Amino acid sequence: MASTELRKADFTTRQDPLPLFGDWLDEAGEAEPNDPNAAALATCGADGLPDVRMVLLKGFDARGFVFYTNFESRKGEELRENMQAAMCFHWKSLRRQVRLRGPVAQVSDAEADEYFASRARASRIGAWASKQSRPLESRFALEKEVAKYTAKFAVGDIPRPPHWSGFRIAPVYIEFWKDGAFRLHDRIVFQREPEEEVWTKTRLYP
Ligand SMILES: Cc1cc2nc3c(=O)[nH]c(=O)nc-3n(C[C@H](O)[C@H](O)[C@H](O)COP(=O)(O)O)c2cc1C
């Protein structure tokens, strides 16, 4: 379906959340000025205090929704303590929201290697140089780390750092929200048991 037709179509009749998510992400790619794949990622470590920050979605399929990060970052620590997370996409230009939640697993080393290898050389060096979420004395200290790894990897491939990989959220809940007049929005939610394939769809009050 062309994107204008999709935009007019009634999404609440859709029966499968993944193709619907794919259509909305594609439309966001056309409508949003930046980062249509950006999502707020919520985690909650052992202290029970929720945390949230943006990440970029780097893939999704029947297995789940993947993002990449430093495993020694705050989010990495929180996920180690509690392998569950939620994501929320908000596409302002389209007035749409998608939220999902579920258990989290680490992606395979092969999958992470493949994605890491696709990144710009400077980004790969940055992954080595940044001790993400730990105190940094100065911008200069970061630049020294970048220079150190630039020299170290001056020749040949840059391997993926052992502390850098991807997480996959396997959603048990995916909700689609679309703005409606006078706050009478449309909401549908797809739910399933962990590791089940069949989704149950419910419409929710706005
Ligand atoms: C639009 C956007 C996309 C981002 N994407 C990522 C990402 O994919 N991975 C990542 O580690 N940090 C990403 N960040 C930075 C995170 O929001 C965050 O600052 C960083 O990961 C440290 O978070 P933590 O201390 O909770 O671990 C992104 C920030 C923005 C604003």
Coordinates of C-alpha atoms and ligand atoms in Angstrom, one line a residue:
M1 CA 0.0 0.0 0.0
A2 CA 1.3 3.5 -0.8
S3 CA 2.0 5.6 2.4
T4 CA -0.8 8.0 1.8
E5 CA -3.3 5.1 1.6
L6 CA -1.7 3.6 4.7
R7 CA -2.1 6.8 6.6
K8 CA -5.9 6.9 5.8
A9 CA -6.4 3.1 6.4
D10 CA -7.9 2.0 9.7
F11 CA -5.0 0.5 11.5
T12 CA -7.3 -0.9 14.3
T13 CA -8.4 -3.7 11.9
R14 CA -4.8 -5.0 11.5
Q15 CA -4.3 -8.5 12.9
D16 CA -0.5 -8.7 13.2
P17 CA 1.7 -6.2 15.1
L18 CA 5.0 -6.6 13.2
P19 CA 3.9 -5.7 9.7
L20 CA 1.9 -2.8 11.2
F21 CA 5.0 -1.6 13.1
G22 CA 7.0 -1.9 9.9
D23 CA 4.5 0.2 8.0
W24 CA 4.5 2.9 10.7
L25 CA 8.3 2.9 10.9
D26 CA 8.5 3.3 7.1
E27 CA 6.1 6.2 7.2
A28 CA 8.1 7.7 10.0
G29 CA 11.1 7.4 7.8
E30 CA 9.4 9.7 5.3
A31 CA 7.8 12.1 7.8
E32 CA 10.3 12.6 10.6
P33 CA 13.2 15.0 10.1
N34 CA 15.6 12.9 12.2
D35 CA 16.1 9.4 13.7
P36 CA 12.7 7.8 12.9
N37 CA 14.1 4.7 14.6
A38 CA 14.7 6.5 17.9
A39 CA 12.9 5.0 20.9
A40 CA 12.9 5.7 24.6
L41 CA 14.2 2.6 26.4
A42 CA 13.1 2.0 29.9
T43 CA 14.9 -0.3 32.3
C44 CA 14.7 -1.0 36.0
G45 CA 17.6 -2.4 38.0
A46 CA 17.6 -4.1 41.3
D47 CA 16.9 -0.8 43.2
G48 CA 13.4 -0.7 41.6
L49 CA 13.9 2.9 40.4
P50 CA 13.0 3.1 36.7
D51 CA 15.4 4.7 34.2
V52 CA 14.8 5.8 30.6
R53 CA 16.9 7.1 27.7
M54 CA 16.8 7.1 23.9
V55 CA 18.4 4.4 21.8
L56 CA 18.2 3.6 18.1
L57 CA 16.3 0.6 16.9
K58 CA 18.6 -1.4 14.7
G59 CA 16.4 -4.3 13.7
F60 CA 13.1 -6.0 14.4
D61 CA 11.6 -9.3 13.5
A62 CA 9.5 -12.1 15.0
R63 CA 12.3 -12.6 17.6
G64 CA 12.2 -9.0 18.9
F65 CA 13.5 -5.4 18.8
V66 CA 17.2 -4.9 18.8
F67 CA 19.4 -2.0 19.9
Y68 CA 23.2 -1.8 20.5
T69 CA 25.0 -0.3 23.4
N70 CA 27.9 -0.6 25.9
F71 CA 27.1 -3.4 28.3
E72 CA 29.0 -1.6 31.1
S73 CA 26.8 1.5 30.8
R74 CA 24.1 2.2 33.3
K75 CA 21.5 0.6 31.1
G76 CA 23.8 -2.4 30.7
E77 CA 24.1 -2.8 34.4
E78 CA 20.3 -2.4 35.0
L79 CA 19.6 -5.0 32.3
R80 CA 22.1 -7.4 33.9
E81 CA 20.1 -7.0 37.1
N82 CA 16.7 -7.3 35.5
M83 CA 16.5 -8.6 31.9
Q84 CA 13.3 -6.9 31.1
A85 CA 12.7 -3.6 29.3
A86 CA 10.2 -1.4 27.6
M87 CA 10.5 0.9 24.5
C88 CA 8.4 3.8 23.4
F89 CA 8.5 5.3 19.9
H90 CA 6.8 8.7 19.4
W91 CA 6.5 10.0 15.8
K92 CA 5.5 13.6 16.3
S93 CA 4.9 14.4 12.6
L94 CA 2.5 11.5 12.4
R95 CA 1.0 11.9 15.9
R96 CA 1.6 8.2 16.6
Q97 CA 3.1 6.2 19.4
V98 CA 4.1 2.6 19.7
R99 CA 5.1 1.1 23.0
L100 CA 6.3 -2.4 23.8
R101 CA 7.6 -4.4 26.7
G102 CA 9.1 -7.8 27.3
P103 CA 12.0 -10.0 28.4
V104 CA 15.4 -9.1 27.0
A105 CA 18.2 -11.3 25.7
Q106 CA 21.7 -10.5 24.3
V107 CA 22.0 -10.9 20.6
S108 CA 24.5 -13.5 19.3
D109 CA 28.1 -12.6 18.9
A110 CA 27.8 -13.2 15.2
E111 CA 24.9 -10.8 14.9
A112 CA 26.7 -8.1 16.9
D113 CA 29.9 -8.6 14.9
E114 CA 28.0 -8.1 11.7
Y115 CA 26.3 -4.9 12.8
F116 CA 29.5 -3.6 14.4
A117 CA 31.4 -4.1 11.1
S118 CA 28.8 -2.1 9.3
R119 CA 29.4 1.0 11.4
A120 CA 31.6 3.9 10.4
R121 CA 35.3 3.5 11.4
A122 CA 35.1 6.5 13.7
S123 CA 32.0 5.0 15.4
R124 CA 33.9 1.7 15.9
I125 CA 36.8 3.6 17.5
G126 CA 34.3 5.5 19.6
A127 CA 32.9 2.3 21.0
W128 CA 36.4 1.4 22.2
A129 CA 37.1 4.9 23.5
S130 CA 33.9 5.5 25.5
K131 CA 33.5 4.1 29.0
Q132 CA 29.8 4.9 28.6
S133 CA 28.0 6.3 31.7
R134 CA 31.2 6.5 33.8
P135 CA 32.6 9.8 35.0
L136 CA 34.8 11.6 32.5
E137 CA 37.3 14.1 33.7
S138 CA 37.2 16.3 30.6
R139 CA 36.5 16.4 26.9
F140 CA 40.3 16.2 26.4
A141 CA 40.5 12.9 28.3
L142 CA 37.9 11.4 25.8
E143 CA 39.9 12.8 22.9
K144 CA 43.0 11.1 24.3
E145 CA 41.2 7.8 24.4
V146 CA 40.0 8.3 20.8
A147 CA 43.6 9.1 19.7
K148 CA 44.9 6.0 21.6
Y149 CA 42.5 3.6 19.8
T150 CA 42.9 5.3 16.5
A151 CA 46.7 4.6 16.8
K152 CA 46.0 1.0 18.1
F153 CA 43.7 0.2 15.2
A154 CA 45.6 2.2 12.5
V155 CA 46.1 -0.9 10.4
G156 CA 43.5 -3.6 9.7
D157 CA 40.1 -4.4 11.1
I158 CA 38.6 -3.0 14.2
P159 CA 37.2 -5.8 16.3
R160 CA 34.0 -5.4 18.3
P161 CA 34.9 -4.5 21.9
P162 CA 33.9 -7.3 24.4
H163 CA 31.7 -4.8 26.3
W164 CA 29.7 -3.7 23.3
S165 CA 26.8 -5.7 21.8
G166 CA 23.1 -5.7 21.3
F167 CA 20.1 -6.5 23.3
R168 CA 16.8 -7.9 21.9
I169 CA 13.5 -7.2 23.6
A170 CA 11.0 -10.0 22.8
P171 CA 7.7 -8.1 23.2
V172 CA 4.8 -9.7 25.1
Y173 CA 2.9 -6.4 24.7
I174 CA 2.8 -4.0 21.7
E175 CA 0.5 -1.1 21.7
F176 CA -0.3 1.2 18.8
W177 CA -1.7 4.7 19.5
K178 CA -2.9 7.3 17.0
D179 CA -4.0 10.7 17.8
G180 CA -7.7 11.4 17.4
A181 CA -9.8 14.6 17.5
F182 CA -10.6 15.9 21.0
R183 CA -8.3 13.3 22.6
L184 CA -10.5 10.4 21.4
H185 CA -7.5 8.6 20.2
D186 CA -7.4 5.1 18.8
R187 CA -5.4 2.4 20.7
I188 CA -5.0 -1.3 20.1
V189 CA -2.8 -3.6 22.0
F190 CA -1.4 -7.0 21.0
Q191 CA -0.4 -9.4 23.8
R192 CA 1.1 -12.8 24.0
E193 CA 2.7 -15.1 26.5
P194 CA 6.6 -15.2 26.4
E195 CA 7.8 -17.4 23.5
E196 CA 4.2 -17.8 22.2
E197 CA 3.5 -16.8 18.6
V198 CA -0.2 -16.1 18.8
W199 CA -1.2 -12.5 19.6
T200 CA -4.4 -11.5 21.2
K201 CA -5.7 -8.1 20.1
T202 CA -7.7 -5.7 22.3
R203 CA -8.9 -2.2 21.7
L204 CA -8.4 0.2 24.6
Y205 CA -10.1 3.4 25.7
P206 CA -8.0 6.4 24.9
Ligands
LIG1 C1 18.3 9.9 19.4 C2 19.3 9.2 20.3 C3 19.7 8.0 20.0 C4 20.6 7.3 20.8 N1 20.9 6.0 20.5 C5 21.7 5.3 21.4 C6 22.0 3.9 21.1 O1 21.5 3.3 20.1 N2 22.8 3.3 22.0 C7 23.3 3.9 23.1 O2 24.1 3.2 23.8 N3 23.1 5.2 23.4 C8 22.3 5.9 22.5 N4 22.0 7.2 22.8 C9 22.5 7.8 24.1 C10 21.6 7.3 25.2 O3 20.4 8.1 25.2 C11 22.3 7.5 26.6 O4 22.7 8.8 26.8 C12 23.5 6.6 26.7 O5 23.3 5.3 26.1 C13 23.8 6.3 28.2 O6 22.7 5.8 28.8 P1 22.8 5.0 30.2 O7 23.7 5.8 31.1 O8 21.4 4.9 30.8 O9 23.4 3.7 29.9 C14 21.1 7.9 22.0 C15 20.7 9.2 22.3 C16 19.8 9.9 21.5 C17 19.3 11.2 21.9

